[in-house]
Structure formats: C-alpha cells, structure tokens
Amino acid sequence: MKSEVRGSGASISLQNPSLLNTPHDSITGALKGCLGSLDGACIEKLLLHCAIALENNDVTLAQQVMWVLNNVASSVGDTNQRLTSWFLRALISRASRVFPAAMNFNGGSMFQRRLMTVIELARYVDLIPWHRYGFCVSNSAIFKAVQGCTKVHILDFTITHGMQWPTLIDALAKRPEGPPSLRITVPSCRPQVPPLLNVSQEEVGHRLVNFAKFRDVPFEFHVKDDPCVCNESLLTQLTRYELDLREEDEALVINCQNWLRYLSDETKGHGFSLRDAFLDIIKGLNPRITVVVDEDCDLSAPSLSSRITTCFNYLWIPFDALETFLPKDSSQRHEYESDMGHKIDNIIGLEGFRGIERLESGAKLSQRMQNAGFFSLAFCEDTINEVKSLLDEHASGWGMKREEDMLVLTWKGHNSVFTTAWASTELED
C-alpha cells in the first residue's frame, strides 16, 4: 500500500502499511473527525500533532497524522487544502530524514525551479503587493531622506534583483532641483531562494544603467564580490574602503528588503549573532537612512511545533490572496505557491545553523534596531498616500495600518509585511 501526496510530484512509502489502518489511541477522538474536513483550525491541530510526534520520535503517530492530512491536502483544492499539501510535503521530507528505516520519500524534484526572465519577474512582483508594498514605502522614505543631496549611494541588500529601483530613479529624475548622481552597490551573491532570475547581477545593473540614462540620471552600478554573502565573511566586506564610501557630500542609504532573515541569529560562543553584528557595522557606516522591510511573522522559535502553527497561520495570507483572483489551475498561482513551499520546507525541515530562513516579527526587529542604537524615523503623509494608491490597484482585502514606528501591510486585517525606517543618530526636532 502506498499513500501519495495528491498532485505533488512527491510520494511517501510507509514500510509498515498496517499502521495506516489502525488509528493511534492518542488521536482517535481528537482527529478522526477531521478526516475530509477543510477547517483551518482542525488542520492546524493535525499539523501540531504531527510536529509533536516528530519531536518525540514517535514514528507511528507521525505516520498516522500524515495519513489523515493526506486525505485533506490537495495542490489543486481551496486555500486550506493547497497550503496543507505543502506542509505535508515538508513534514514527510523531515520524517524521511528522522526515520529513514520507516519511510521512503522521493522529494528530489520538489523545489527545482526554472529561472525567470526579467519580464516574468516583473509580473511575479506585480501579482500581489507582497514586494511592491515594501518598494513603495522604502522608495518614498529614501526620496525624502535624500532631498537636497547631490550624491547618493545605496547599499542594496535584497532578494528581488533590483526590481525596486526603476521607480526611485524615475522619481529622482523629476526633482525640481534636478536628480542627484546615484550609485547602487549590491553583493555579488544572494541567498539561493525564490524568485530566481536567468540573468546575472551585472546584467541587471546594465539594464538599470540604460534606464537611468534614458531618464537623465547620472548612475553607477557596482557588484561587490562576496562569495559567502550570508555568513561571517560578509562582515569583512562592510568597510568604508571595501564599499568605496565617499565622504564628500554623498548620502549613504542602507536598503534591507527581505534580507535580515537570512543572517543567522544563532550565537557561537562569542556572544553575538551575525544579524546583530551586521546591524552594528551598518550603524557604524553612519547612513542617512536605513530601511528594513520583511514579513511580519516570528518563525525563530526553536520548537518545531511552534514554528509550524505560526507558519501555517501566517502563510494562509498569500494563499488566500491568490485564491481571490486566480483560477485553481493557474500556472502563476502554482509558481507563487511553490515559492511558499520552499519557505515551508526550510522552516520545518532545518534546525539551528542549517536553517537559512528565520523570520522575526516587526516588533522584535524594531527592538533589535533600538538595541543597536538606531533611531526610528516616521513615515510622512506623502508615503501614506502613495501606498494607498498602490493598494487601490489590488484586491480590496489589502490594507495598511500604523503600529508604533512601523507601517504594516495587511490582508483582511492580518499583518503580512512591515516596513521601518531608521537613522543612525538622533535627529534634532
């Protein structure tokens, strides 16, 4: 007997098929009623039971719950079914490593992604405001921060291949006093996470140079050679000499879009994490503004069960948003959901230093920035109005709210993406 994850391209073989036919005593009452149910609370309960079983090395219970989940999951179903299918794949993948003698999982093709063209990436970014929201708020804050500056240098830490910058270049071109000379420096490597592009960083820079030339904005694009962008070797590259920082009237901007989550927050005996060390060095560069944008969810807990329940409730947001306007068999929808599946697999499957993606909430990030000596910058009404105009282009479920020093993108009232802006020194009133 073989239990397969429907429509997933991945399968699990249970070496003791009889386990599927005899419910485990501890889940008989609580979970039997969930069979075939699409209720999110029930699915969350199932996921939690499976996580606890894996944490307790209870292969029998883990197999039982996966079988129940398999009767709910579907990669072509509704929001809960589709989300469950990705969690089930990740759980099976983890279980196959924990219990190799009891499970045989062929998941080698789960996350093999084709590389996008630049045009496809633009469509991907436009699909929902997940990325565009951060671009909009950041660009508006940066534009305000560099008013009156004749030279601007942006250190760009992001995963979206420069998609943010044409809008800022266009805005700078329209300044009454004329555009500044603009430099953008990016690391040569980025975390190997979606979205993936079929052209190099250098080619992205070449296209930005051409666009800036068309808009009459003096522009340079530099790729900083750093083969290990997300480990401690990154810190050695963040010096004024290595970054070619110029003191003469050049405003420095630090842009972190969905980036800090890939810097480890684990400590190795020296008392600080890579994430804190990065922020400490960045502050020492004395930027005019530092912008941090990321998903507003705390997935840093060491407990697998905590990460699973938090992740399930959070990633419901993009799955539900896509449900509102894309058909169930949409290739765009499957591709976007596959990227969420990549995230789920990392969050569930890897621990400690092996985990490359460990989100923290906007509130925790704000406290971290304050602890590092940064000072919060408020967002102006022009920024608020720009975001409102952007959200008018998307489904009515998207909204925005202020939370202390953050602007937060929401979906049906649920926090999804936060934006914050920071100064390295306290500003005078």
XYZ file of C-alpha atoms in Angstrom:
429
model
C 0.000 0.000 0.000
C 1.307 3.431 -0.916
C -0.038 6.729 0.345
C 0.688 9.568 -2.082
C 0.511 13.321 -1.693
C -2.028 14.193 -4.368
C -0.778 16.335 -7.201
C 2.554 16.981 -5.508
C 5.014 15.013 -7.575
C 6.322 13.574 -4.310
C 5.349 10.363 -2.566
C 5.824 8.587 0.727
C 6.103 4.833 1.108
C 5.343 3.511 4.566
C 7.297 0.363 5.370
C 4.544 -0.832 7.741
C 1.287 -0.233 5.811
C -0.848 -1.731 8.578
C -0.161 1.393 10.626
C -2.451 3.300 8.281
C -5.422 1.175 9.196
C -5.257 1.327 12.980
C -5.705 4.808 14.484
C -3.303 5.693 17.277
C -5.117 5.902 20.632
C -3.922 9.445 21.298
C -5.556 10.855 18.168
C -8.647 8.699 17.787
C -11.117 11.118 19.315
C -9.492 14.415 18.523
C -8.542 13.781 14.917
C -10.857 11.164 13.445
C -13.498 13.827 12.923
C -11.092 15.881 10.829
C -10.942 13.295 8.053
C -12.117 15.114 4.942
C -12.610 18.374 6.836
C -11.295 21.602 5.345
C -11.498 23.607 8.550
C -8.279 25.562 9.179
C -8.389 25.067 12.950
C -8.658 21.315 12.512
C -5.774 21.243 10.028
C -3.679 23.295 12.437
C -4.428 20.728 15.157
C -3.307 17.914 12.860
C -0.086 19.707 11.989
C 0.615 20.310 15.663
C 0.110 16.620 16.494
C 2.486 15.651 13.690
C 5.119 18.128 14.896
C 4.918 16.790 18.441
C 5.233 13.235 17.133
C 8.361 14.140 15.182
C 9.838 15.958 18.175
C 9.155 12.867 20.320
C 10.477 10.448 17.677
C 7.075 8.745 17.560
C 7.099 7.309 14.042
C 3.737 5.571 14.454
C 1.860 8.710 15.439
C 3.647 10.771 12.776
C 2.581 8.313 10.067
C -0.985 8.239 11.362
C -1.361 12.022 11.263
C 0.263 12.287 7.839
C -2.268 9.812 6.523
C -5.110 11.962 7.838
C -3.502 15.098 6.383
C -3.146 13.316 3.056
C -6.921 12.909 2.950
C -7.321 16.682 3.297
C -4.411 18.013 1.214
C -4.732 18.849 -2.458
C -2.473 21.029 -4.587
C -5.464 21.996 -6.768
C -8.049 22.497 -3.985
C -9.075 25.507 -1.931
C -6.782 27.675 0.179
C -6.546 25.309 3.165
C -6.110 22.205 1.005
C -3.331 23.763 -1.075
C -1.486 25.125 1.950
C -1.813 21.751 3.701
C -0.297 19.960 0.704
C 2.910 21.960 1.065
C 3.083 21.410 4.806
C 2.533 17.697 4.294
C 5.387 17.521 1.781
C 7.708 19.292 4.203
C 6.682 17.043 7.095
C 7.211 13.914 5.007
C 10.607 15.200 3.910
C 11.632 15.817 7.520
C 10.241 12.480 8.679
C 12.170 10.624 5.989
C 15.378 12.041 7.462
C 14.362 11.353 11.064
C 13.005 7.839 10.362
C 14.882 6.622 7.249
C 14.147 2.971 8.044
C 10.404 3.534 8.278
C 9.841 5.954 5.428
C 10.996 6.292 1.860
C 10.472 9.725 0.378
C 11.321 10.834 -3.133
C 11.331 14.598 -2.835
C 14.269 15.445 -5.051
C 12.158 17.401 -7.543
C 10.035 19.302 -5.063
C 11.733 22.659 -5.393
C 13.520 22.606 -8.709
C 12.515 25.981 -10.080
C 13.018 27.333 -13.551
C 14.740 30.686 -13.812
C 12.516 33.663 -14.580
C 13.096 36.222 -17.295
C 13.098 39.872 -16.249
C 9.596 40.295 -17.701
C 8.331 37.246 -15.818
C 9.874 38.572 -12.608
C 8.061 41.884 -13.109
C 4.754 40.023 -13.460
C 5.589 37.947 -10.398
C 6.232 41.074 -8.315
C 3.004 42.673 -9.578
C 0.844 39.656 -8.713
C 0.114 40.718 -5.125
C 1.581 43.718 -3.253
C 3.865 41.490 -1.136
C 7.013 43.036 -2.638
C 5.674 46.206 -4.255
C 4.439 47.481 -0.889
C 7.973 47.397 0.525
C 9.349 49.014 -2.623
C 6.787 51.805 -2.434
C 7.307 52.671 1.239
C 11.095 52.369 1.046
C 11.454 54.467 -2.081
C 9.247 57.186 -0.636
C 11.247 57.273 2.607
C 14.566 57.254 0.732
C 13.388 60.013 -1.611
C 12.517 62.205 1.365
C 15.769 61.404 3.196
C 17.993 62.456 0.283
C 16.225 65.716 -0.528
C 18.822 68.356 -1.327
C 21.602 65.771 -1.701
C 23.619 65.906 -4.915
C 25.195 62.463 -4.468
C 23.511 59.297 -3.195
C 24.974 55.838 -2.605
C 22.613 52.918 -1.885
C 23.864 49.660 -0.375
C 21.187 47.269 -1.557
C 20.550 44.026 0.341
C 17.555 42.374 -1.276
C 16.337 39.190 -2.973
C 14.325 40.822 -5.784
C 17.071 41.552 -8.326
C 16.863 45.347 -8.451
C 13.142 45.466 -9.239
C 12.745 48.266 -6.680
C 14.938 50.843 -8.355
C 13.344 51.981 -11.650
C 10.564 53.699 -9.672
C 13.071 55.571 -7.473
C 15.214 56.534 -10.479
C 12.102 57.917 -12.163
C 11.156 59.922 -9.052
C 14.680 61.340 -8.712
C 14.630 62.358 -12.368
C 11.612 64.575 -11.642
C 13.147 66.510 -8.742
C 12.741 70.277 -9.283
C 16.402 70.827 -8.465
C 17.473 68.013 -10.762
C 18.494 64.424 -9.979
C 21.482 63.524 -7.822
C 24.264 61.303 -9.075
C 23.236 57.844 -7.896
C 25.334 54.774 -7.079
C 23.928 51.386 -6.143
C 26.160 48.649 -4.710
C 24.926 45.076 -4.352
C 26.622 41.880 -3.135
C 27.563 39.514 -5.944
C 25.628 36.653 -4.341
C 22.216 36.411 -2.782
C 20.521 33.664 -0.776
C 19.505 30.895 -3.178
C 15.814 31.403 -2.578
C 12.954 32.317 -4.920
C 12.472 34.305 -7.028
C 15.353 33.202 -9.240
C 16.390 35.104 -12.362
C 18.003 33.916 -15.601
C 20.409 36.874 -15.844
C 23.340 37.908 -13.665
C 23.562 40.806 -11.230
C 25.819 42.510 -13.750
C 23.144 42.244 -16.425
C 20.550 43.656 -14.028
C 22.901 46.563 -13.392
C 23.393 47.108 -17.125
C 19.641 47.387 -17.609
C 19.359 49.854 -14.727
C 22.200 51.924 -16.221
C 20.326 52.110 -19.520
C 17.103 53.110 -17.783
C 18.841 55.812 -15.736
C 20.487 57.143 -18.891
C 17.072 57.349 -20.546
C 15.826 59.361 -17.532
C 18.954 61.574 -17.467
C 20.017 60.407 -14.006
C 23.800 60.047 -13.518
C 24.105 56.440 -12.395
C 26.652 53.779 -11.445
C 26.012 50.147 -10.534
C 28.595 48.079 -8.699
C 28.579 44.395 -7.786
C 30.592 43.747 -4.629
C 32.402 40.448 -4.826
C 31.407 38.375 -1.791
C 31.048 34.653 -2.473
C 29.629 33.955 1.013
C 27.061 36.689 1.328
C 25.159 35.315 4.306
C 27.898 34.199 6.658
C 30.546 35.947 8.686
C 32.725 36.728 5.649
C 30.096 39.329 4.758
C 31.171 41.417 7.752
C 34.705 41.802 6.424
C 33.318 43.348 3.239
C 31.358 46.073 5.049
C 34.137 48.606 5.429
C 34.404 52.084 4.001
C 37.358 51.014 1.871
C 35.749 47.823 0.541
C 32.483 49.632 -0.214
C 34.234 52.665 -1.703
C 32.299 55.053 0.519
C 32.982 58.657 -0.348
C 32.789 61.333 2.293
C 32.292 64.315 0.009
C 28.600 65.174 0.085
C 27.467 61.620 -0.626
C 24.397 60.456 1.298
C 24.593 56.780 2.250
C 21.405 54.700 2.187
C 21.086 51.128 3.503
C 18.240 49.154 1.953
C 17.318 45.767 3.515
C 14.387 44.096 1.777
C 13.574 40.557 2.994
C 17.252 40.148 3.847
C 17.931 40.095 7.582
C 16.032 36.813 7.937
C 18.901 35.076 6.106
C 21.520 36.304 8.575
C 21.780 33.805 11.395
C 20.611 34.885 14.833
C 22.359 31.899 16.431
C 25.298 32.723 18.706
C 28.536 30.721 18.589
C 30.124 31.379 21.930
C 31.357 34.866 21.096
C 28.153 36.389 22.485
C 26.700 37.935 19.355
C 24.840 36.761 16.276
C 25.632 37.517 12.645
C 22.407 39.511 12.464
C 23.384 41.792 15.353
C 26.963 42.127 14.118
C 25.690 43.178 10.683
C 23.488 45.895 12.189
C 26.300 47.124 14.411
C 28.616 47.518 11.424
C 25.901 49.149 9.313
C 25.246 51.730 12.008
C 28.971 52.496 12.151
C 28.851 53.483 8.476
C 26.566 56.362 9.565
C 23.910 56.059 6.837
C 21.455 58.885 6.331
C 18.652 56.297 6.390
C 18.368 52.534 6.874
C 15.197 50.889 5.606
C 14.204 47.403 6.782
C 11.280 45.562 5.196
C 10.260 41.987 5.902
C 7.366 39.633 6.528
C 5.687 40.308 9.869
C 5.905 36.871 11.428
C 8.054 35.314 14.133
C 9.446 31.990 12.911
C 12.554 31.951 15.064
C 11.257 29.610 17.785
C 13.442 26.543 18.437
C 10.310 24.406 18.848
C 9.145 22.742 15.636
C 5.535 22.709 16.835
C 5.627 26.477 17.495
C 7.104 27.199 14.064
C 4.561 25.001 12.310
C 1.462 26.561 13.854
C 2.787 30.121 13.404
C 3.847 29.448 9.825
C 0.514 27.832 8.902
C -1.492 30.786 10.185
C 0.825 33.284 8.510
C 1.243 31.708 5.073
C -2.511 31.365 4.845
C -2.363 35.046 3.813
C -0.708 34.755 0.365
C -2.555 31.505 -0.380
C -5.880 33.159 0.425
C -4.998 36.318 -1.512
C -4.213 34.291 -4.639
C -7.496 32.391 -4.215
C -9.431 35.645 -4.720
C -8.426 36.249 -8.335
C -6.515 33.321 -9.872
C -8.140 30.052 -11.010
C -7.139 26.834 -9.287
C -5.120 25.618 -12.290
C -3.275 28.917 -12.874
C 0.430 28.373 -13.596
C 1.208 31.736 -11.968
C -0.583 30.612 -8.840
C 1.241 27.274 -8.729
C 4.591 29.008 -9.177
C 3.978 31.517 -6.401
C 2.700 28.787 -4.085
C 5.768 26.708 -4.889
C 7.912 29.555 -3.597
C 5.932 29.492 -0.367
C 6.549 25.737 -0.301
C 10.286 26.392 -0.443
C 9.918 28.566 2.656
C 7.815 25.946 4.450
C 10.349 23.216 3.744
C 13.165 25.291 5.232
C 11.190 26.328 8.308
C 10.036 22.797 9.066
C 12.971 20.754 7.826
C 16.079 22.526 9.126
C 17.281 23.444 12.591
C 19.872 25.799 14.098
C 22.608 26.993 11.748
C 21.219 24.824 8.934
C 18.041 26.886 8.846
C 18.630 29.659 6.316
C 15.362 31.493 6.878
C 14.400 32.609 10.372
C 11.932 35.470 10.303
C 11.254 37.695 13.256
C 8.259 39.965 13.735
C 8.355 43.674 13.073
C 8.066 44.369 16.799
C 11.120 42.191 17.557
C 13.063 43.762 14.710
C 12.256 47.253 15.972
C 13.543 46.339 19.407
C 16.689 44.874 17.840
C 17.288 48.094 15.886
C 16.837 50.194 19.021
C 19.214 47.933 20.941
C 21.761 48.518 18.170
C 21.449 52.281 18.668
C 19.251 53.199 15.708
C 16.537 55.851 15.957
C 13.146 55.399 14.352
C 12.041 57.673 11.516
C 8.349 58.422 10.998
C 6.715 57.965 7.605
C 5.224 61.138 6.099
C 1.747 61.598 4.649
C 3.112 61.508 1.090
C 4.285 57.958 1.768
C 0.890 57.003 3.180
C -0.873 58.377 0.110
C 1.474 56.563 -2.275
C 0.787 53.266 -0.536
C -2.962 53.858 -0.665
C -2.725 54.462 -4.417
C -0.730 51.252 -4.807
C -3.228 49.173 -2.833
C -6.082 50.552 -4.951
C -4.572 48.538 -7.821
C -5.015 45.270 -5.912
C -7.836 43.287 -4.310
C -9.978 45.033 -1.699
C -8.710 42.768 1.098
C -5.362 44.573 1.225
C -4.921 47.401 3.710
C -2.338 49.300 5.722
C -2.011 50.364 9.334
C 0.456 52.111 11.615
C 1.940 50.201 14.536
C 4.240 52.445 16.577
C 7.247 53.026 14.305
C 6.080 50.668 11.537
C 3.795 50.723 8.539
C 2.224 47.303 8.088
C 0.600 45.757 5.027
C -2.479 43.728 5.989
C -4.710 41.153 4.327
C -8.234 41.009 5.748
C -6.853 42.635 8.896
C -3.933 40.193 9.330
C -0.393 41.603 9.389
C 1.683 40.482 6.427
C 4.655 42.796 5.677
C 6.192 45.502 7.870
C 8.304 48.491 6.868
C 10.561 50.516 9.160
C 12.996 53.388 8.605
C 15.921 54.299 10.863
C 18.545 56.990 11.407
C 21.957 56.195 12.849
C 21.931 59.328 15.004
C 19.106 61.038 16.872
C 17.578 63.802 14.788
C 17.008 67.253 16.201
C 13.427 68.497 16.412
